[in-house]
PDB file of C-alpha atoms and ligand atoms in Angstrom:
ATOM      1  CA  MET A   1      -8.663 -33.117  19.312  1.00 95.00           C
ATOM      2  CA  ASN A   2      -6.533 -29.974  19.580  1.00 97.00           C
ATOM      3  CA  VAL A   3      -4.317 -28.747  16.784  1.00 98.00           C
ATOM      4  CA  VAL A   4      -1.599 -26.112  17.134  1.00 97.00           C
ATOM      5  CA  SER A   5      -1.101 -24.460  13.780  1.00 96.00           C
ATOM      6  CA  THR A   6       2.577 -23.544  13.864  1.00 96.00           C
ATOM      7  CA  SER A   7       5.198 -21.723  11.845  1.00 97.00           C
ATOM      8  CA  TYR A   8       7.810 -22.546  14.481  1.00 97.00           C
ATOM      9  CA  GLY A   9       8.735 -18.949  15.127  1.00 97.00           C
ATOM     10  CA  ASN A  10       8.729 -17.438  18.637  1.00 97.00           C
ATOM     11  CA  ASP A  11       4.965 -17.377  19.084  1.00 97.00           C
ATOM     12  CA  SER A  12       4.572 -20.978  17.955  1.00 97.00           C
ATOM     13  CA  ILE A  13       7.159 -22.214  20.436  1.00 98.00           C
ATOM     14  CA  ALA A  14       5.479 -20.177  23.179  1.00 98.00           C
ATOM     15  CA  MET A  15       2.127 -21.640  22.136  1.00 97.00           C
ATOM     16  CA  ILE A  16       3.471 -25.190  22.366  1.00 98.00           C
ATOM     17  CA  ARG A  17       4.966 -24.471  25.786  1.00 98.00           C
ATOM     18  CA  TRP A  18       1.666 -22.939  26.909  1.00 98.00           C
ATOM     19  CA  CYS A  19      -0.179 -26.127  25.905  1.00 98.00           C
ATOM     20  CA  TYR A  20       2.327 -28.219  27.807  1.00 98.00           C
ATOM     21  CA  GLU A  21       2.078 -26.107  30.972  1.00 98.00           C
ATOM     22  CA  ASN A  22      -1.719 -26.137  30.777  1.00 98.00           C
ATOM     23  CA  ASP A  23      -1.898 -29.886  30.255  1.00 97.00           C
ATOM     24  CA  ILE A  24      -3.447 -29.617  26.829  1.00 97.00           C
ATOM     25  CA  ASP A  25      -2.741 -32.450  24.439  1.00 96.00           C
ATOM     26  CA  ALA A  26      -2.258 -31.313  20.857  1.00 97.00           C
ATOM     27  CA  THR A  27      -0.971 -32.111  17.403  1.00 98.00           C
ATOM     28  CA  CYS A  28       1.501 -29.506  16.140  1.00 98.00           C
ATOM     29  CA  VAL A  29       1.068 -28.926  12.432  1.00 98.00           C
ATOM     30  CA  TYR A  30       3.538 -27.138  10.180  1.00 98.00           C
ATOM     31  CA  ILE A  31       3.016 -26.553   6.462  1.00 97.00           C
ATOM     32  CA  GLU A  32       5.907 -26.371   4.028  1.00 97.00           C
ATOM     33  CA  THR A  33       5.461 -23.496   1.606  1.00 96.00           C
ATOM     34  CA  GLY A  34       8.580 -24.337  -0.399  1.00 97.00           C
ATOM     35  CA  TRP A  35       9.823 -20.778   0.173  1.00 97.00           C
ATOM     36  CA  ALA A  36      11.508 -21.137   3.549  1.00 97.00           C
ATOM     37  CA  ALA A  37      15.001 -19.946   4.348  1.00 95.00           C
ATOM     38  CA  GLU A  38      17.585 -22.683   3.988  1.00 91.00           C
ATOM     39  CA  THR A  39      18.272 -22.631   7.721  1.00 93.00           C
ATOM     40  CA  TRP A  40      14.607 -23.105   8.553  1.00 96.00           C
ATOM     41  CA  THR A  41      14.602 -26.855   7.897  1.00 96.00           C
ATOM     42  CA  LYS A  42      16.838 -27.390  10.910  1.00 97.00           C
ATOM     43  CA  ARG A  43      14.630 -25.114  12.989  1.00 98.00           C
ATOM     44  CA  VAL A  44      11.552 -27.124  12.025  1.00 98.00           C
ATOM     45  CA  ASN A  45      13.315 -30.390  12.854  1.00 98.00           C
ATOM     46  CA  ASP A  46      14.476 -29.043  16.229  1.00 98.00           C
ATOM     47  CA  CYS A  47      11.006 -27.752  17.064  1.00 98.00           C
ATOM     48  CA  GLU A  48       9.355 -31.007  16.072  1.00 98.00           C
ATOM     49  CA  GLU A  49      11.837 -32.887  18.221  1.00 98.00           C
ATOM     50  CA  TYR A  50      11.072 -30.595  21.142  1.00 98.00           C
ATOM     51  CA  ALA A  51       7.287 -30.891  20.719  1.00 98.00           C
ATOM     52  CA  THR A  52       7.621 -34.675  20.524  1.00 98.00           C
ATOM     53  CA  SER A  53       9.708 -34.693  23.713  1.00 98.00           C
ATOM     54  CA  LEU A  54       6.816 -32.920  25.470  1.00 98.00           C
ATOM     55  CA  GLY A  55       4.469 -35.675  24.333  1.00 97.00           C
ATOM     56  CA  PHE A  56       2.814 -33.922  21.381  1.00 98.00           C
ATOM     57  CA  GLU A  57       2.145 -35.393  17.969  1.00 98.00           C
ATOM     58  CA  VAL A  58       3.834 -33.474  15.149  1.00 98.00           C
ATOM     59  CA  LEU A  59       3.022 -33.274  11.490  1.00 98.00           C
ATOM     60  CA  THR A  60       4.554 -31.466   8.536  1.00 98.00           C
ATOM     61  CA  ILE A  61       2.166 -31.111   5.614  1.00 97.00           C
ATOM     62  CA  ARG A  62       3.958 -30.987   2.266  1.00 97.00           C
ATOM     63  CA  PRO A  63       1.464 -29.694  -0.304  1.00 95.00           C
ATOM     64  CA  GLU A  64       2.102 -30.348  -3.982  1.00 93.00           C
ATOM     65  CA  ILE A  65       1.774 -26.712  -4.909  1.00 92.00           C
ATOM     66  CA  LYS A  66       4.624 -24.580  -3.616  1.00 96.00           C
ATOM     67  CA  PHE A  67       5.271 -20.830  -3.486  1.00 97.00           C
ATOM     68  CA  LYS A  68       7.354 -20.616  -6.659  1.00 96.00           C
ATOM     69  CA  GLN A  69       4.958 -22.575  -8.860  1.00 96.00           C
ATOM     70  CA  LEU A  70       2.005 -20.638  -7.487  1.00 96.00           C
ATOM     71  CA  MET A  71       3.583 -17.303  -8.449  1.00 96.00           C
ATOM     72  CA  ILE A  72       4.357 -18.640 -11.928  1.00 96.00           C
ATOM     73  CA  ASP A  73       0.801 -19.954 -12.343  1.00 95.00           C
ATOM     74  CA  LYS A  74      -0.701 -16.689 -11.089  1.00 94.00           C
ATOM     75  CA  LYS A  75       1.766 -14.621 -13.145  1.00 94.00           C
ATOM     76  CA  GLY A  76       2.412 -12.310 -10.225  1.00 94.00           C
ATOM     77  CA  PHE A  77       2.938 -11.863  -6.523  1.00 95.00           C
ATOM     78  CA  PRO A  78       0.493 -11.244  -3.699  1.00 91.00           C
ATOM     79  CA  ASN A  79       0.759  -8.102  -1.615  1.00 79.00           C
ATOM     80  CA  GLN A  80      -0.212  -7.093   1.882  1.00 71.00           C
ATOM     81  CA  ARG A  81      -3.751  -6.245   0.871  1.00 71.00           C
ATOM     82  CA  PHE A  82      -4.361  -9.345  -1.248  1.00 75.00           C
ATOM     83  CA  GLN A  83      -2.170 -11.979   0.305  1.00 80.00           C
ATOM     84  CA  TRP A  84      -3.794 -14.924  -1.402  1.00 90.00           C
ATOM     85  CA  CYS A  85      -0.632 -16.982  -0.849  1.00 93.00           C
ATOM     86  CA  SER A  86      -1.498 -17.890   2.741  1.00 92.00           C
ATOM     87  CA  GLY A  87      -4.888 -19.307   1.821  1.00 92.00           C
ATOM     88  CA  LEU A  88      -3.600 -21.305  -1.131  1.00 94.00           C
ATOM     89  CA  LEU A  89      -0.301 -22.455   0.340  1.00 95.00           C
ATOM     90  CA  LYS A  90      -1.400 -23.012   3.914  1.00 95.00           C
ATOM     91  CA  GLY A  91      -5.156 -22.684   4.316  1.00 94.00           C
ATOM     92  CA  ILE A  92      -6.284 -25.227   1.724  1.00 95.00           C
ATOM     93  CA  PRO A  93      -3.678 -27.902   2.576  1.00 96.00           C
ATOM     94  CA  PHE A  94      -4.559 -27.497   6.258  1.00 96.00           C
ATOM     95  CA  LEU A  95      -8.266 -27.874   5.545  1.00 96.00           C
ATOM     96  CA  ASN A  96      -7.708 -30.889   3.304  1.00 96.00           C
ATOM     97  CA  TRP A  97      -5.816 -32.561   6.098  1.00 97.00           C
ATOM     98  CA  ILE A  98      -8.111 -31.688   8.983  1.00 97.00           C
ATOM     99  CA  ASP A  99     -11.357 -32.365   7.096  1.00 97.00           C
ATOM    100  CA  ASP A 100     -10.166 -35.914   6.517  1.00 96.00           C
ATOM    101  CA  ILE A 101      -9.433 -36.677  10.140  1.00 96.00           C
ATOM    102  CA  ASP A 102     -12.100 -34.466  11.703  1.00 97.00           C
ATOM    103  CA  PRO A 103     -15.159 -34.668   9.438  1.00 96.00           C
ATOM    104  CA  ASP A 104     -17.508 -33.488  12.197  1.00 96.00           C
ATOM    105  CA  CYS A 105     -15.423 -30.345  12.772  1.00 96.00           C
ATOM    106  CA  ASP A 106     -14.987 -31.035  16.474  1.00 97.00           C
ATOM    107  CA  ALA A 107     -11.282 -30.164  16.529  1.00 97.00           C
ATOM    108  CA  VAL A 108     -10.066 -27.008  18.233  1.00 98.00           C
ATOM    109  CA  VAL A 109      -7.396 -25.087  16.328  1.00 97.00           C
ATOM    110  CA  MET A 110      -4.918 -23.040  18.340  1.00 97.00           C
ATOM    111  CA  VAL A 111      -2.713 -20.289  16.950  1.00 96.00           C
ATOM    112  CA  GLY A 112      -0.157 -18.218  18.861  1.00 95.00           C
ATOM    113  CA  LYS A 113      -1.354 -14.813  17.603  1.00 94.00           C
ATOM    114  CA  ARG A 114      -0.987 -11.852  19.928  1.00 95.00           C
ATOM    115  CA  ARG A 115      -2.603  -8.429  19.785  1.00 95.00           C
ATOM    116  CA  VAL A 116       0.612  -6.515  20.401  1.00 93.00           C
ATOM    117  CA  GLU A 117       2.320  -8.008  17.365  1.00 88.00           C
ATOM    118  CA  SER A 118       1.000  -5.589  14.792  1.00 84.00           C
ATOM    119  CA  LYS A 119      -1.818  -3.325  13.750  1.00 84.00           C
ATOM    120  CA  GLU A 120      -3.220  -6.205  11.733  1.00 82.00           C
ATOM    121  CA  ARG A 121      -3.493  -8.376  14.826  1.00 87.00           C
ATOM    122  CA  LYS A 122      -4.602  -5.806  17.393  1.00 90.00           C
ATOM    123  CA  ASN A 123      -8.192  -7.090  17.350  1.00 91.00           C
ATOM    124  CA  THR A 124      -7.304 -10.758  17.746  1.00 91.00           C
ATOM    125  CA  GLN A 125     -10.115 -12.466  19.641  1.00 94.00           C
ATOM    126  CA  PRO A 126      -9.414 -15.126  22.269  1.00 95.00           C
ATOM    127  CA  VAL A 127     -11.992 -17.524  20.794  1.00 97.00           C
ATOM    128  CA  THR A 128     -13.879 -17.489  17.536  1.00 96.00           C
ATOM    129  CA  ILE A 129     -15.516 -19.773  14.998  1.00 96.00           C
ATOM    130  CA  SER A 130     -13.302 -19.620  11.950  1.00 93.00           C
ATOM    131  CA  ASP A 131     -14.622 -20.017   8.410  1.00 91.00           C
ATOM    132  CA  TYR A 132     -10.998 -20.311   7.355  1.00 90.00           C
ATOM    133  CA  HIS A 133     -10.650 -23.418   9.504  1.00 93.00           C
ATOM    134  CA  GLY A 134     -13.826 -25.119   8.346  1.00 92.00           C
ATOM    135  CA  CYS A 135     -16.035 -23.433  10.989  1.00 94.00           C
ATOM    136  CA  ARG A 136     -14.003 -25.006  13.767  1.00 97.00           C
ATOM    137  CA  LEU A 137     -13.262 -23.329  17.056  1.00 97.00           C
ATOM    138  CA  LEU A 138     -10.175 -21.150  16.686  1.00 97.00           C
ATOM    139  CA  VAL A 139      -8.461 -20.242  19.951  1.00 97.00           C
ATOM    140  CA  HIS A 140      -5.705 -17.678  20.538  1.00 97.00           C
ATOM    141  CA  PRO A 141      -4.604 -18.371  24.120  1.00 97.00           C
ATOM    142  CA  LEU A 142      -1.770 -15.821  23.920  1.00 97.00           C
ATOM    143  CA  PHE A 143      -3.952 -13.037  22.499  1.00 96.00           C
ATOM    144  CA  ASN A 144      -3.200 -10.685  25.397  1.00 97.00           C
ATOM    145  CA  TYR A 145       0.402 -11.713  25.977  1.00 97.00           C
ATOM    146  CA  THR A 146       3.078  -9.046  25.842  1.00 97.00           C
ATOM    147  CA  ASP A 147       6.489  -9.779  24.347  1.00 96.00           C
ATOM    148  CA  GLU A 148       7.785 -10.247  27.885  1.00 97.00           C
ATOM    149  CA  ASP A 149       5.029 -12.754  28.731  1.00 97.00           C
ATOM    150  CA  ARG A 150       5.799 -14.702  25.586  1.00 98.00           C
ATOM    151  CA  ASP A 151       9.545 -14.611  26.137  1.00 98.00           C
ATOM    152  CA  GLU A 152       9.001 -15.926  29.637  1.00 98.00           C
ATOM    153  CA  LEU A 153       7.337 -19.011  28.140  1.00 98.00           C
ATOM    154  CA  ILE A 154      10.176 -19.399  25.630  1.00 98.00           C
ATOM    155  CA  SER A 155      12.720 -19.139  28.450  1.00 98.00           C
ATOM    156  CA  ARG A 156      11.385 -22.460  29.737  1.00 98.00           C
ATOM    157  CA  THR A 157      12.234 -24.163  26.425  1.00 98.00           C
ATOM    158  CA  PRO A 158      15.645 -25.011  24.921  1.00 98.00           C
ATOM    159  CA  PHE A 159      15.180 -22.191  22.376  1.00 97.00           C
ATOM    160  CA  GLY A 160      16.336 -18.604  22.521  1.00 97.00           C
ATOM    161  CA  VAL A 161      14.080 -15.784  21.337  1.00 97.00           C
ATOM    162  CA  LEU A 162      14.595 -15.304  17.601  1.00 96.00           C
ATOM    163  CA  PRO A 163      15.305 -11.734  16.473  1.00 93.00           C
ATOM    164  CA  HIS A 164      12.973 -12.186  13.514  1.00 93.00           C
ATOM    165  CA  ARG A 165       9.647 -13.740  12.570  1.00 93.00           C
ATOM    166  CA  SER A 166       9.313 -17.302  11.311  1.00 95.00           C
ATOM    167  CA  LEU A 167      11.310 -17.864   8.140  1.00 96.00           C
ATOM    168  CA  GLU A 168       8.749 -20.312   6.732  1.00 96.00           C
ATOM    169  CA  CYS A 169       8.699 -17.941   3.753  1.00 96.00           C
ATOM    170  CA  SER A 170      11.890 -16.013   3.206  1.00 96.00           C
ATOM    171  CA  PRO A 171      11.045 -13.423   2.279  1.00 96.00           C
ATOM    172  CA  CYS A 172       7.350 -13.216   3.146  1.00 94.00           C
ATOM    173  CA  VAL A 173       5.218 -10.880   1.052  1.00 93.00           C
ATOM    174  CA  ASN A 174       4.807  -8.886   4.268  1.00 89.00           C
ATOM    175  CA  ALA A 175       8.549  -8.535   4.819  1.00 92.00           C
ATOM    176  CA  SER A 176       9.563  -5.430   6.734  1.00 88.00           C
ATOM    177  CA  SER A 177      12.776  -3.499   6.256  1.00 89.00           C
ATOM    178  CA  GLY A 178      14.237  -5.511   9.149  1.00 90.00           C
ATOM    179  CA  ASP A 179      13.444  -8.753   7.318  1.00 92.00           C
ATOM    180  CA  PHE A 180      15.121  -7.512   4.137  1.00 94.00           C
ATOM    181  CA  LYS A 181      18.244  -6.608   6.069  1.00 92.00           C
ATOM    182  CA  ILE A 182      18.778 -10.196   7.194  1.00 92.00           C
ATOM    183  CA  LEU A 183      17.853 -11.842   3.901  1.00 94.00           C
ATOM    184  CA  SER A 184      20.541 -14.353   2.911  1.00 94.00           C
ATOM    185  CA  VAL A 185      22.451 -14.134  -0.355  1.00 95.00           C
ATOM    186  CA  LYS A 186      20.732 -17.335  -1.422  1.00 96.00           C
ATOM    187  CA  ASP A 187      17.259 -16.002  -0.694  1.00 96.00           C
ATOM    188  CA  ILE A 188      17.983 -12.763  -2.560  1.00 96.00           C
ATOM    189  CA  ALA A 189      19.096 -14.811  -5.572  1.00 96.00           C
ATOM    190  CA  LYS A 190      16.011 -17.010  -5.344  1.00 97.00           C
ATOM    191  CA  VAL A 191      13.695 -13.971  -5.408  1.00 97.00           C
ATOM    192  CA  GLU A 192      15.652 -12.422  -8.239  1.00 97.00           C
ATOM    193  CA  ALA A 193      15.311 -15.586 -10.333  1.00 97.00           C
ATOM    194  CA  LEU A 194      11.581 -15.794  -9.675  1.00 97.00           C
ATOM    195  CA  GLU A 195      11.046 -12.106 -10.449  1.00 97.00           C
ATOM    196  CA  ALA A 196      12.782 -12.711 -13.782  1.00 97.00           C
ATOM    197  CA  GLU A 197      10.612 -15.742 -14.491  1.00 96.00           C
ATOM    198  CA  VAL A 198       7.350 -14.042 -13.506  1.00 96.00           C
ATOM    199  CA  LYS A 199       8.480 -10.766 -15.098  1.00 96.00           C
ATOM    200  CA  LYS A 200       7.225  -8.782 -12.122  1.00 95.00           C
ATOM    201  CA  THR A 201       8.791  -7.532  -8.927  1.00 96.00           C
ATOM    202  CA  MET A 202       7.816  -9.275  -5.715  1.00 96.00           C
ATOM    203  CA  PHE A 203       7.664  -6.005  -3.779  1.00 94.00           C
ATOM    204  CA  ARG A 204       5.917  -2.948  -5.133  1.00 91.00           C
ATOM    205  CA  PRO A 205       8.338  -0.083  -5.877  1.00 90.00           C
ATOM    206  CA  LYS A 206       5.703   2.395  -4.713  1.00 86.00           C
ATOM    207  CA  ARG A 207       5.864   1.046  -1.188  1.00 85.00           C
ATOM    208  CA  HIS A 208       9.646   0.837  -1.143  1.00 87.00           C
ATOM    209  CA  ASN A 209      10.665   4.304  -2.154  1.00 86.00           C
ATOM    210  CA  GLY A 210      10.936   3.367  -5.821  1.00 88.00           C
ATOM    211  CA  ALA A 211      13.213   0.373  -5.265  1.00 90.00           C
ATOM    212  CA  LYS A 212      12.642  -1.996  -8.167  1.00 92.00           C
ATOM    213  CA  GLY A 213      13.526  -5.650  -7.796  1.00 94.00           C
ATOM    214  CA  ILE A 214      14.738  -7.493  -4.737  1.00 96.00           C
ATOM    215  CA  ARG A 215      18.326  -6.225  -4.872  1.00 94.00           C
ATOM    216  CA  GLN A 216      17.218  -2.615  -4.827  1.00 93.00           C
ATOM    217  CA  VAL A 217      14.681  -3.355  -2.115  1.00 94.00           C
ATOM    218  CA  VAL A 218      17.426  -4.822   0.064  1.00 94.00           C
ATOM    219  CA  GLU A 219      19.576  -1.769  -0.653  1.00 91.00           C
ATOM    220  CA  TRP A 220      16.659   0.455   0.252  1.00 91.00           C
ATOM    221  CA  ALA A 221      16.162  -1.431   3.506  1.00 91.00           C
ATOM    222  CA  LYS A 222      19.791  -0.879   4.375  1.00 86.00           C
ATOM    223  CA  TYR A 223      19.264   2.881   3.910  1.00 74.00           C
ATOM    224  CA  GLY A 224      20.940   2.873   0.514  1.00 64.00           C
ATOM    225  CA  HIS A 225      21.141   5.833  -1.858  1.00 48.00           C
ATOM    226  CA  GLY A 226      20.175   8.223   0.929  1.00 47.00           C
ATOM    227  CA  LYS A 227      16.537   7.582   0.072  1.00 54.00           C
ATOM    228  CA  TYR A 228      15.376   5.647   3.043  1.00 50.00           C
ATOM    229  CA  ASN A 229      13.450   7.499   5.709  1.00 52.00           C
ATOM    230  CA  PRO A 230      13.432   5.567   8.991  1.00 44.00           C
ATOM    231  CA  ASP A 231      10.251   7.392  10.038  1.00 47.00           C
ATOM    232  CA  GLN A 232       8.439   5.511   7.304  1.00 47.00           C
ATOM    233  CA  ASP A 233       9.267   2.135   8.755  1.00 43.00           C
ATOM    234  CA  ASP A 234       5.913   1.793  10.513  1.00 39.00           C
ATOM    235  CA  LEU A 235       4.141   2.133   7.203  1.00 37.00           C
ATOM    236  CA  PHE A 236       5.701  -1.059   5.984  1.00 39.00           C
ATOM    237  CA  ASP A 237       5.919  -3.024   9.165  1.00 46.00           C
ATOM    238  CA  VAL A 238       2.181  -3.501   9.447  1.00 45.00           C
ATOM    239  CA  GLY A 239       2.470  -7.217   9.984  1.00 55.00           C
ATOM    240  CA  CYS A 240       0.448 -10.013   8.516  1.00 64.00           C
ATOM    241  CA  GLY A 241      -3.307 -10.334   8.778  1.00 64.00           C
ATOM    242  CA  SER A 242      -3.332 -13.947   7.622  1.00 71.00           C
ATOM    243  CA  PRO A 243      -5.701 -16.132   9.651  1.00 71.00           C
ATOM    244  CA  PHE A 244      -3.296 -19.035   9.179  1.00 75.00           C
ATOM    245  CA  GLY A 245      -0.691 -17.818  11.628  1.00 74.00           C
ATOM    246  CA  CYS A 246       1.924 -16.820   9.067  1.00 80.00           C
ATOM    247  CA  GLY A 247       5.197 -15.671  10.565  1.00 79.00           C
ATOM    248  CA  LEU A 248       4.382 -16.777  14.113  1.00 89.00           C
TER     249      LEU A 248
HETATM  250  S1  SF4 B 301       4.359 -16.479   5.271  1.00 97.74           S
HETATM  251 FE1  SF4 B 301       3.959 -14.681   3.974  1.00 97.74          FE
HETATM  252  S2  SF4 B 301       4.508 -15.289   1.894  1.00 97.74           S
HETATM  253 FE2  SF4 B 301       4.282 -17.171   3.125  1.00 97.74          FE
HETATM  254  S3  SF4 B 301       2.164 -17.827   2.815  1.00 97.74           S
HETATM  255 FE3  SF4 B 301       2.168 -16.536   4.645  1.00 97.74          FE
HETATM  256  S4  SF4 B 301       1.719 -14.441   3.919  1.00 97.74           S
HETATM  257 FE4  SF4 B 301       2.307 -15.677   2.128  1.00 97.74          FE
END
């Protein structure tokens, strides 16, 4: 049994296409975090429809615990160094599901991670045994793919290349300035409400030039108040090290 762990961003679609072109049968699994952008539901539906049309099984796991409740329970937000959200929101529900149907751990898990994506992913191995996936084989077939290689795969699907990462969490705790710039009014309001409830800011002011609270962070990202230094962008756009394929 092969499982593609997807977020239905560019890399996930490329991964699905790669499986199709290499005659690999797979189940495409998406996990709802409860923190997706409003528009993402349609994207997930479209991607599931596409994967089904290629002959793949699709599954959306809907865990009981969602992003908002987790932050309230934990009385705070994760950060890039301690991004416990991916393990709790995606890792555990995935394991619960796969352990049930694959008790002998024979399944192969595939994730569309690529080395060129970020510093965090530059050492992505093509094949490994992953503790995070119940000691199953974890394969990254696109590990050496460039953006152009990936886009070539996407060009053979009905989807265009998205100008952003997966919006399965919007915003993600690893959001870059580019992600903040495209955050919808609704998503800004949703973060603001949660920050008020948790009584903490989702993004650390220290890493965002002193911007406190989501509205200021968005302002900062848009070069507000003359404070933003574009040369610093790399510092924040370090990507996600999550083993669960967040953002792909
Ligand atoms: S996408 Fe980001 S916020 Fe969502 S679970 Fe993964 S690391 Fe956490």
